Coordinates of C-alpha atoms and ligand atoms in Angstrom, one line a residue:
X27 CA 115.1 104.6 88.3
X28 CA 113.9 105.3 91.5
X29 CA 111.6 102.8 93.4
X30 CA 109.2 104.9 95.3
X31 CA 106.1 103.9 97.8
X32 CA 102.3 104.9 97.8
X33 CA 103.1 108.1 99.9
X34 CA 106.0 109.7 97.8
X35 CA 103.8 109.0 94.4
X36 CA 100.3 110.5 96.1
X37 CA 102.8 113.7 96.6
X38 CA 104.3 113.5 92.9
X39 CA 100.8 113.2 91.7
X40 CA 100.0 116.1 93.4
X41 CA 103.1 118.3 92.1
X42 CA 102.3 116.9 88.6
X43 CA 98.6 118.0 88.7
X44 CA 99.8 121.4 89.9
X45 CA 102.7 122.0 87.3
X46 CA 101.1 120.5 84.3
X47 CA 97.9 122.3 84.8
X48 CA 96.1 119.0 84.6
X49 CA 93.2 117.6 86.7
X50 CA 93.5 114.5 88.7
X51 CA 91.0 112.9 86.5
X52 CA 93.0 113.7 83.5
X53 CA 95.9 111.8 85.1
X54 CA 93.9 109.0 85.8
X55 CA 92.8 108.8 82.1
X56 CA 96.4 109.0 81.4
X57 CA 97.3 105.9 83.6
X58 CA 94.1 104.0 82.2
X59 CA 95.0 104.6 78.5
X60 CA 98.7 103.6 79.3
X61 CA 97.3 100.4 80.8
X62 CA 95.1 99.6 77.9
X63 CA 98.0 100.0 75.3
X64 CA 100.0 97.6 77.5
X65 CA 97.3 95.1 77.7
X66 CA 96.7 95.2 73.9
X67 CA 100.3 94.9 73.1
X68 CA 100.6 91.8 75.5
X69 CA 97.7 90.3 74.7
X70 CA 97.4 91.3 70.7
X71 CA 94.2 90.0 69.2
X72 CA 93.7 87.5 71.4
X73 CA 92.2 90.5 73.7
X74 CA 89.0 90.9 71.7
X75 CA 88.3 87.1 71.7
X76 CA 88.3 87.0 75.7
X77 CA 85.4 87.9 78.1
X78 CA 87.3 90.7 80.2
X79 CA 85.9 91.3 83.9
X80 CA 87.3 94.3 85.8
X81 CA 87.1 94.1 89.6
X82 CA 87.0 97.5 91.2
X83 CA 87.5 99.2 94.7
X84 CA 86.3 102.4 96.0
X85 CA 89.5 104.2 95.7
X86 CA 91.6 105.5 92.7
X87 CA 92.9 102.0 91.7
X88 CA 88.9 101.2 91.2
X89 CA 88.7 104.6 89.4
X90 CA 91.4 103.6 87.2
X91 CA 89.3 100.1 86.7
X92 CA 86.3 102.0 85.8
X93 CA 88.1 104.0 83.3
X94 CA 90.0 101.2 81.6
X95 CA 86.3 99.4 81.4
X96 CA 84.9 102.6 79.6
X97 CA 87.9 102.5 77.3
X98 CA 87.8 99.0 76.1
X99 CA 84.1 99.3 76.0
X100 CA 84.4 102.0 73.6
X101 CA 86.8 100.0 71.8
X102 CA 84.3 97.1 71.4
X103 CA 85.8 94.8 73.7
X104 CA 83.6 92.4 75.7
X105 CA 83.8 94.0 78.9
X106 CA 82.3 93.8 82.3
X107 CA 82.6 95.9 85.4
X108 CA 82.1 95.0 88.9
X109 CA 82.4 97.6 91.2
X110 CA 82.5 97.1 95.3
X111 CA 79.9 99.0 97.1
X112 CA 81.2 101.5 99.5
X113 CA 79.8 104.5 101.4
X114 CA 83.0 106.7 100.8
X115 CA 84.2 106.3 96.8
X116 CA 87.2 108.6 95.9
X117 CA 86.1 111.7 93.8
X118 CA 87.8 110.5 90.7
X119 CA 86.1 106.9 91.1
X120 CA 82.8 108.7 91.1
X121 CA 83.3 110.8 88.2
X122 CA 84.4 107.4 86.3
X123 CA 81.1 106.0 87.4
X124 CA 79.2 108.2 85.8
X125 CA 81.2 108.1 82.6
X126 CA 81.1 104.2 82.8
X127 CA 77.4 103.7 83.2
X128 CA 76.8 100.3 83.4
X129 CA 78.4 98.2 86.0
X130 CA 77.6 95.5 88.5
X131 CA 77.8 96.3 92.2
X132 CA 78.6 93.5 94.7
X133 CA 79.8 93.5 98.5
X134 CA 82.4 91.2 99.9
X135 CA 79.7 88.8 101.3
X136 CA 78.4 88.6 97.7
X137 CA 79.2 85.3 95.9
X138 CA 80.6 86.8 93.0
X139 CA 79.9 85.6 89.8
X140 CA 83.0 85.4 87.3
X141 CA 83.0 84.1 83.7
X142 CA 84.8 80.6 83.7
X143 CA 87.6 82.1 81.6
X144 CA 88.8 85.3 79.8
X145 CA 90.8 88.0 81.2
X146 CA 90.5 89.3 85.1
X147 CA 91.5 92.9 85.6
X148 CA 92.4 93.6 89.5
X149 CA 91.5 97.3 90.5
X150 CA 90.5 96.6 94.1
X151 CA 93.8 98.4 95.6
X152 CA 96.6 100.0 94.3
X153 CA 99.4 101.7 96.0
X154 CA 97.1 103.5 98.4
X155 CA 96.7 100.0 100.6
X156 CA 97.8 101.2 103.8
X157 CA 97.5 98.0 105.9
X158 CA 97.3 94.1 105.5
X159 CA 93.8 93.2 104.2
X160 CA 91.6 91.7 106.9
X161 CA 89.9 88.5 107.0
X162 CA 86.6 90.1 105.4
X163 CA 88.4 90.2 102.2
X164 CA 89.2 86.4 101.7
X165 CA 86.4 85.4 100.1
X166 CA 87.0 88.1 97.1
X167 CA 90.4 87.6 96.8
X168 CA 90.0 83.8 96.6
X169 CA 87.7 84.0 94.1
X170 CA 89.9 86.3 92.0
X171 CA 92.7 83.8 92.5
X172 CA 90.6 80.8 91.5
X173 CA 89.7 82.6 88.0
X174 CA 90.1 80.3 85.1
X175 CA 92.3 82.5 83.1
X176 CA 94.9 85.1 83.5
X177 CA 94.6 87.6 85.9
X178 CA 96.4 90.9 85.9
X179 CA 96.6 93.7 88.3
X180 CA 96.7 97.6 87.9
X181 CA 99.2 99.0 89.7
X182 CA 99.8 96.4 92.4
X183 CA 98.4 93.1 93.1
X184 CA 95.6 93.9 95.7
X185 CA 96.6 93.1 99.3
X186 CA 100.6 93.6 98.6
X187 CA 101.5 96.6 100.2
X188 CA 104.4 98.8 98.2
X189 CA 107.2 98.6 100.6
X190 CA 106.5 97.0 103.9
X191 CA 106.5 93.1 105.3
X192 CA 103.2 91.7 105.0
X193 CA 101.8 88.7 107.3
X194 CA 102.2 85.8 105.7
X195 CA 98.7 84.4 104.8
X196 CA 97.3 87.8 104.7
X197 CA 94.8 88.0 101.6
X198 CA 96.4 89.0 98.2
X199 CA 95.5 88.7 94.7
X200 CA 98.2 86.6 92.7
X201 CA 98.5 88.5 89.6
X202 CA 100.1 86.8 86.5
X203 CA 101.3 90.2 85.4
X204 CA 101.3 93.6 86.9
X205 CA 101.2 97.0 85.1
X206 CA 102.6 99.4 87.6
X207 CA 102.6 103.1 87.3
X208 CA 105.6 105.4 86.7
X209 CA 108.0 103.4 88.9
X210 CA 108.6 99.9 90.5
X211 CA 107.5 99.4 94.1
X212 CA 110.0 97.5 96.6
X213 CA 107.6 94.6 97.0
X214 CA 107.1 93.9 93.2
X215 CA 110.9 92.8 93.4
X216 CA 111.4 90.9 96.6
X217 CA 111.4 86.7 96.3
X218 CA 109.1 86.8 99.3
X219 CA 106.3 88.2 97.2
X220 CA 107.1 86.4 94.1
X221 CA 104.2 83.9 94.3
X222 CA 101.9 87.3 94.0
X223 CA 104.0 88.9 91.1
X224 CA 104.1 86.9 87.6
X225 CA 106.0 89.8 86.1
X226 CA 105.6 93.5 86.0
X227 CA 105.9 96.2 83.4
X228 CA 106.3 100.1 84.5
X229 CA 104.1 102.3 82.4
X230 CA 105.5 105.8 82.0
X231 CA 102.5 108.3 82.8
X232 CA 104.2 111.3 82.5
X233 CA 104.5 112.1 86.1
X234 CA 106.7 115.6 86.8
X235 CA 110.4 114.6 86.3
X236 CA 111.7 117.0 88.7
X237 CA 109.6 115.8 91.6
X238 CA 110.4 112.3 90.5
X239 CA 114.3 113.2 90.7
X240 CA 114.0 114.8 93.8
X241 CA 112.1 112.2 95.6
X242 CA 114.6 110.4 98.2
X243 CA 115.1 106.7 98.8
X244 CA 117.8 104.2 98.8
X245 CA 116.5 102.0 96.2
X246 CA 117.0 101.9 92.7
X247 CA 115.8 100.1 89.7
X248 CA 118.5 99.6 87.2
X249 CA 117.6 100.0 83.5
X250 CA 118.9 100.6 80.1
X251 CA 119.0 104.2 80.2
X252 CA 120.9 104.3 83.9
X253 CA 123.8 102.2 82.6
X254 CA 124.1 102.9 78.8
X255 CA 125.6 106.2 79.8
X256 CA 128.2 104.2 81.7
X257 CA 130.3 102.3 78.7
X258 CA 133.0 104.3 77.3
X259 CA 133.6 104.5 73.8
X260 CA 137.1 103.6 72.4
X261 CA 139.4 106.1 71.0
X262 CA 141.0 105.5 67.5
X263 CA 144.6 105.3 69.4
X264 CA 143.9 102.9 72.1
X265 CA 145.5 99.6 72.3
X266 CA 145.4 96.9 74.7
X267 CA 147.4 98.5 77.4
X268 CA 144.2 101.0 77.7
X269 CA 141.6 98.2 78.6
X270 CA 143.5 96.9 81.5
X271 CA 144.9 93.6 82.4
X272 CA 142.1 91.3 84.2
X273 CA 143.5 88.3 86.5
X274 CA 141.1 85.5 87.2
X275 CA 142.0 82.9 90.0
X276 CA 140.4 79.5 90.2
X277 CA 139.7 76.3 89.0
X278 CA 140.2 72.8 90.7
X279 CA 139.7 69.2 89.4
X280 CA 136.3 68.9 87.6
X281 CA 135.7 72.5 87.7
X282 CA 137.9 73.9 85.2
X283 CA 135.0 75.1 82.9
X284 CA 134.0 77.5 85.5
X285 CA 137.2 79.7 84.6
X286 CA 137.0 78.6 80.9
X287 CA 133.5 80.4 80.8
X288 CA 134.7 83.5 83.2
X289 CA 137.9 83.8 80.8
X290 CA 136.0 83.8 77.8
X291 CA 133.2 86.4 79.4
X292 CA 136.0 88.5 80.4
X293 CA 137.6 88.6 77.2
X294 CA 134.2 89.2 75.3
X295 CA 133.8 92.2 77.8
X296 CA 136.6 94.2 76.4
X297 CA 139.7 93.8 78.9
X298 CA 142.9 94.4 77.0
X299 CA 145.1 91.2 78.5
X300 CA 143.6 88.5 80.5
X301 CA 146.0 86.0 82.7
X302 CA 144.1 83.1 84.5
X303 CA 145.8 81.8 87.6
X304 CA 145.1 78.0 87.5
X305 CA 146.2 74.5 89.1
X306 CA 148.2 72.4 86.9
X307 CA 145.5 70.5 85.7
X308 CA 143.8 73.6 84.1
X309 CA 147.0 74.0 81.8
X310 CA 145.9 72.3 78.6
X311 CA 142.2 72.8 79.0
X312 CA 142.7 77.0 79.2
X313 CA 145.1 76.9 76.6
X314 CA 142.9 74.9 74.0
X315 CA 139.5 76.4 74.9
X316 CA 140.7 80.2 75.4
X317 CA 143.7 81.1 73.3
X318 CA 143.5 84.5 74.0
X319 CA 144.3 83.8 77.9
X320 CA 147.8 83.7 79.3
X321 CA 148.6 81.4 82.2
X322 CA 149.9 81.4 85.1
X323 CA 150.3 77.8 86.3
X324 CA 150.0 77.6 90.3
X325 CA 152.4 74.9 91.9
X326 CA 149.3 72.9 93.2
X327 CA 148.3 69.9 90.7
X328 CA 144.7 69.6 91.2
X329 CA 143.8 72.7 93.3
X330 CA 145.7 75.9 93.8
X331 CA 147.9 76.5 96.5
X332 CA 150.5 79.0 95.6
X333 CA 148.3 82.0 94.3
X334 CA 151.2 83.8 92.4
X335 CA 150.3 87.0 91.2
X336 CA 153.5 88.2 89.7
X337 CA 152.0 90.5 87.0
X338 CA 150.6 94.3 87.0
X339 CA 147.2 93.4 87.2
X340 CA 144.4 96.1 87.3
X341 CA 141.6 93.8 88.6
X342 CA 141.4 90.3 90.1
X343 CA 138.3 88.0 90.3
X344 CA 138.7 85.1 92.5
X345 CA 136.7 81.9 93.5
X346 CA 135.0 80.4 90.4
X347 CA 135.5 76.4 90.5
X348 CA 138.2 76.9 93.1
X349 CA 137.2 74.6 95.8
X350 CA 138.0 74.9 99.4
X351 CA 140.7 72.3 100.0
X352 CA 143.3 73.1 103.0
X353 CA 146.0 74.0 100.8
X354 CA 143.6 76.1 98.8
X355 CA 142.5 78.0 102.1
X356 CA 146.2 78.7 103.1
X357 CA 147.3 80.0 99.6
X358 CA 144.2 82.4 99.5
X359 CA 144.6 83.5 103.1
X360 CA 148.0 84.5 102.0
X361 CA 147.2 86.0 99.1
X362 CA 144.7 88.2 100.6
X363 CA 146.8 89.6 103.4
X364 CA 149.4 90.5 100.5
X365 CA 146.8 92.6 98.8
X366 CA 147.4 96.4 97.9
X367 CA 144.5 98.5 99.4
X368 CA 143.9 99.8 96.3
X369 CA 143.2 96.5 94.4
X370 CA 140.3 96.1 92.5
X371 CA 138.5 92.8 93.2
X372 CA 135.7 90.6 93.0
X373 CA 135.2 87.4 94.9
X374 CA 132.9 84.8 94.0
X375 CA 131.8 81.2 95.1
X376 CA 134.4 79.3 96.9
X377 CA 136.4 82.5 97.7
X378 CA 133.3 83.7 99.6
X379 CA 132.7 80.2 101.4
X380 CA 136.4 80.5 102.6
X381 CA 135.7 84.0 103.7
X382 CA 132.6 82.5 105.7
X383 CA 134.7 80.2 107.5
X384 CA 137.7 82.5 108.1
X385 CA 136.0 85.9 109.3
X386 CA 139.3 87.3 110.5
X387 CA 140.2 87.7 106.3
X388 CA 137.4 90.1 106.1
X389 CA 139.5 93.1 107.3
X390 CA 141.9 92.3 104.4
X391 CA 139.4 93.0 101.8
X392 CA 140.4 96.3 100.0
X393 CA 137.5 99.0 100.2
X394 CA 135.1 98.5 97.3
X395 CA 135.7 94.8 96.7
X396 CA 132.8 93.6 95.1
X397 CA 131.3 90.1 96.8
X398 CA 128.7 88.0 94.6
X399 CA 126.9 85.5 96.8
X400 CA 123.9 83.9 95.7
X401 CA 121.3 83.5 98.6
X402 CA 123.0 80.4 100.4
X403 CA 126.4 81.9 100.4
X404 CA 125.0 85.0 101.5
X405 CA 123.6 83.5 104.6
X406 CA 127.0 81.8 105.3
X407 CA 128.3 85.3 105.0
X408 CA 126.0 87.5 107.0
X409 CA 123.8 84.9 109.1
X410 CA 120.1 83.6 108.8
X411 CA 117.3 86.2 107.9
X412 CA 113.6 86.0 108.8
X413 CA 112.5 87.8 105.8
X414 CA 113.4 89.8 102.9
X415 CA 113.4 93.0 104.8
X416 CA 115.7 91.7 107.2
X417 CA 117.9 90.1 104.6
X418 CA 118.5 93.8 103.2
X419 CA 119.4 95.3 106.4
X420 CA 121.9 92.6 107.6
X421 CA 123.6 93.0 104.0
X422 CA 123.7 96.8 104.3
X423 CA 125.0 96.5 107.8
X424 CA 127.7 94.0 106.4
X425 CA 128.5 96.4 103.7
X426 CA 129.0 99.1 105.7
X427 CA 131.2 97.4 108.3
X428 CA 133.2 95.9 105.9
X429 CA 133.4 98.8 103.3
X430 CA 132.4 96.4 100.4
X431 CA 129.9 95.9 97.7
X432 CA 127.5 92.9 98.2
X433 CA 125.8 91.8 94.9
X434 CA 123.3 89.4 96.0
X435 CA 122.8 87.1 92.9
X436 CA 119.1 86.0 91.9
X437 CA 116.1 87.4 90.2
X438 CA 116.6 90.9 90.3
X439 CA 119.9 90.6 91.7
X440 CA 120.4 93.5 94.2
X441 CA 123.8 95.5 94.5
X442 CA 124.4 96.9 98.2
X443 CA 126.8 99.6 98.5
X444 CA 128.5 100.6 101.7
X445 CA 126.2 103.9 102.0
X446 CA 123.4 101.6 102.2
X447 CA 122.0 102.5 98.3
X448 CA 120.6 99.4 96.6
X449 CA 120.0 98.8 93.3
X450 CA 117.9 95.9 91.8
X451 CA 118.5 94.7 88.1
X452 CA 116.0 94.7 85.5
X453 CA 117.3 92.4 83.0
X454 CA 117.7 88.5 83.2
X455 CA 115.4 85.7 83.4
X456 CA 115.0 82.1 84.9
X457 CA 116.9 80.7 81.8
X458 CA 119.9 81.6 83.6
X459 CA 119.2 79.2 86.7
X460 CA 121.8 76.7 85.1
X461 CA 125.6 76.1 87.3
X462 CA 127.7 78.4 84.9
X463 CA 125.9 81.6 84.9
X464 CA 127.6 83.0 88.0
X465 CA 131.1 82.5 86.7
X466 CA 130.0 84.3 83.6
X467 CA 129.3 87.5 85.7
X468 CA 132.2 87.3 87.7
X469 CA 134.4 87.1 84.3
X470 CA 132.1 90.2 83.1
X471 CA 132.7 92.4 86.3
X472 CA 136.6 91.6 86.4
X473 CA 136.8 92.8 82.8
X474 CA 135.1 96.0 83.6
X475 CA 137.2 96.6 86.8
X476 CA 140.2 96.1 84.5
X477 CA 139.3 98.5 82.1
X478 CA 139.0 101.2 85.0
X479 CA 135.0 101.2 85.6
X480 CA 134.8 102.2 89.4
X481 CA 133.3 99.3 91.2
X482 CA 129.8 100.1 91.8
X483 CA 129.6 101.1 88.1
X484 CA 131.3 97.8 87.3
X485 CA 128.9 95.9 89.2
X486 CA 125.6 97.8 88.0
X487 CA 126.5 97.6 84.1
X488 CA 128.0 94.0 84.4
X489 CA 124.8 92.6 86.1
X490 CA 122.6 94.5 83.9
X491 CA 124.6 93.0 80.4
X492 CA 124.6 89.8 82.2
X493 CA 120.9 89.8 82.3
X494 CA 120.5 91.4 79.0
X495 CA 122.5 88.6 77.2
X496 CA 120.0 86.0 78.6
X497 CA 117.2 88.0 77.3
X498 CA 118.6 87.8 74.1
X499 CA 119.6 84.2 74.5
X500 CA 115.8 83.4 75.6
X501 CA 114.7 84.7 72.0
X502 CA 117.2 81.9 70.2
X503 CA 117.1 79.3 72.9
X504 CA 114.1 79.8 75.4
X505 CA 114.3 79.6 78.8
X506 CA 114.4 75.7 79.2
X507 CA 117.4 75.0 76.9
X508 CA 119.5 78.4 77.5
X509 CA 123.0 77.5 78.9
X510 CA 125.9 79.7 80.4
X511 CA 127.9 79.6 77.3
X512 CA 125.2 81.1 75.5
X513 CA 125.1 84.2 77.7
X514 CA 128.9 84.7 76.6
X515 CA 127.9 84.0 73.0
X516 CA 125.7 87.1 73.2
X517 CA 127.7 89.4 75.0
X518 CA 128.6 91.0 71.7
X519 CA 125.0 92.0 70.8
X520 CA 124.3 93.0 74.4
X521 CA 126.9 95.5 74.5
X522 CA 125.7 96.6 71.0
X523 CA 122.1 97.2 72.0
X524 CA 123.6 99.1 75.2
X525 CA 126.0 101.3 73.0
X526 CA 124.7 104.7 72.5
X527 CA 123.8 105.4 69.2
X528 CA 126.0 107.4 67.2
X529 CA 125.0 109.5 64.1
X530 CA 128.2 108.6 62.5
X531 CA 128.5 105.3 61.1
Ligands
NPW618 N1 100.2 108.3 91.7 C1 100.1 107.7 90.5 O1 101.0 107.0 89.9 C2 98.7 107.5 90.0 C3 98.0 106.6 90.6 N2 96.7 106.0 90.0 C4 96.0 105.3 90.6 O2 95.3 105.5 92.0 C5 95.8 104.5 93.1 C6 96.1 104.8 94.2 O3 94.9 105.0 94.6 P1 94.2 105.7 96.2 O4 95.2 106.2 96.8 O5 92.6 105.9 96.1 O6 94.5 104.3 96.6 P2 93.6 102.6 96.4 O7 94.8 102.0 96.3 O8 92.8 102.8 95.4 O9 93.0 102.3 97.8 C7 92.6 103.1 98.6 C8 91.4 102.7 99.3 O10 91.6 101.7 99.9 C9 91.1 101.9 101.5 N3 92.0 100.8 101.9 C10 93.4 100.9 102.2 N4 94.1 100.2 103.0 C11 93.1 99.3 103.4 C12 93.0 98.4 104.1 N5 94.0 97.6 104.7 N6 91.6 97.7 104.0 C13 90.5 98.4 103.6 N7 90.3 99.4 103.0 C14 91.9 99.7 102.7 C15 91.3 103.3 101.7 O11 90.2 103.6 102.7 P3 90.3 104.3 104.1 O12 90.8 103.0 105.0 O13 91.5 105.0 103.8 O14 89.0 104.7 104.1 C16 90.9 103.7 100.2 O15 89.6 104.0 100.1 C17 96.9 103.8 92.4 O16 97.1 102.4 92.7 C18 96.8 104.0 90.6 O17 96.1 102.9 90.8 C19 96.2 106.7 89.0 O18 94.7 107.0 88.8 C20 96.6 107.9 88.6 C21 98.3 108.1 88.9
ADP619 N1 115.2 83.4 87.5 C1 116.1 84.3 87.2 N2 116.0 85.7 86.8 C2 117.2 86.5 86.4 N3 118.5 85.8 87.0 C3 118.3 84.7 87.5 C4 117.6 83.8 87.8 N4 118.1 82.5 88.4 C5 119.7 82.9 88.4 N5 119.9 84.1 87.6 C6 121.2 84.7 87.6 O1 122.2 83.6 87.4 C7 123.2 83.9 88.1 C8 123.4 82.6 89.0 O2 124.6 82.5 89.4 P1 125.1 81.4 90.7 O3 123.8 81.1 91.7 O4 126.6 82.0 91.3 O5 125.0 79.9 89.9 P2 126.5 79.2 89.1 O6 127.4 80.3 89.5 O7 126.3 78.3 89.9 O8 126.0 79.9 88.0 C9 122.9 85.0 88.8 O9 123.7 86.3 88.0 C10 121.8 85.4 88.9 O10 121.4 86.5 88.9
K620 K1 95.2 96.4 91.9

């Protein structure tokens, strides 16, 4: 799914209206109906009991709010609409004012009266906001943010631009939930604005698909339909050789669990064979916990030093629990220098930290190596940034300069390809914020690489599946108690869920 900005959506709106032979008011009505449906589904029967207040601006976002108010009112909800006084309402806003009837007018200087609790629907500004809100908006935004119940925003939290940096301190609605139309907007995905976006749902309002397909942009949002088609069916005559031999290299004293989790995740992700290269201390641990894995035991006792990789491996996953002791750094550097240019590799954790401290090794990275830093590791690798936009630009420059794929972990993990395209992930939840989740991801992606998925596909599919395991695990364990090992246990269900339905049993 593409990520688009306000200007692009305005154009697609126009094309939709022409091609579908509908009026812009009808499109607004569609959007409002979808928003009402989504709120009914999220709030359930509770919505009937709540006093609902809708705050409307002068543009089409306000027009949506007026339509939502009318639809909710017709369905018997306890709804109150407040409309900002203006000299220049948009045409569809005016139509919906007439259709709604009763509403309360307010100005920015008014002491806006709100119920003590209930649901507040913010329809002041949507994707038509062209710059930060000025000081005159502080009063109303502060009132909205101080509301005693949940605040939901239609299309965008008012005050948040779709895809540009915003001055910190500019007035902005802090929405518990955003119902955004057709496609996500970049600022809904960036950590910088996390405080204003409690969560969001994309509502399909049936904009013209050709126009959506043709819209240009480097930013994408990976949803199930984008990756389900990548999963390869298994032929009846396939065998373990068909699915590749993955090699995981890592572990050190006290951190063997990382390799255990990575190895189990690899095997559960379908590789045919798996070898783990571990220091001697890892030998009994791996053999007893992951019997399917073969072992190549290093000469190093407590940490890796030899990095021998004599097998014929289709993919390497390196760095998990590895440490960066002197002999490990030496062995890793030598291993990097001996790599074949077509090798498929994913580097994580200490492998990335070693690269950060030994930039001379970057030149040995085979093309399309996947690097999986969390924000701190990324900063060691590419340097400090001043904001999320600069971070993305610096990451793109790094990916291009070294011909690698950067996978920046976090909520909405961003995968940055060397051509500058950027894929944000849609799955996952804060239950994954427990040490070990990253090791599971490395195992999954290494396994996919071994099976022959090209690196960008392996990265997108791996990140999506990894997040999906957490979304499934959340139903059983919740976000607080969920563990990385639970993610592994939900891999079978996640793959099954993603698998395209077959008409043959
Ligand atoms: N495409 C879709 O998916 C569909 C979109 N739909 C809906 O339309 C919404 C977009 O509507 P929109 O274009 O009328 O813009 P909106 O957000 O209401 O605000 C514009 C108003 O704000 C003003 N203004 C701007 N910046 C300002 C500032 N810094 N400070 C002060 N004022 C400022 C600006 O006034 P101006 O300055 O230009 O005179 C203008 O009057 C979209 O979010 C969605 O809800 C659906 O109905 C149908 C399908
Ligand atoms: N709030 C969150 N929402 C979605 N995914 C998250 C969230 N927090 C962490 N994750 C995911 O969990 C994993 C954590 O990996 P990492 O930071 O390397 O930790 P570790 O290797 O110690 O487990 C990443 O894949 C990251 O995207
Ligand atoms: K809004």
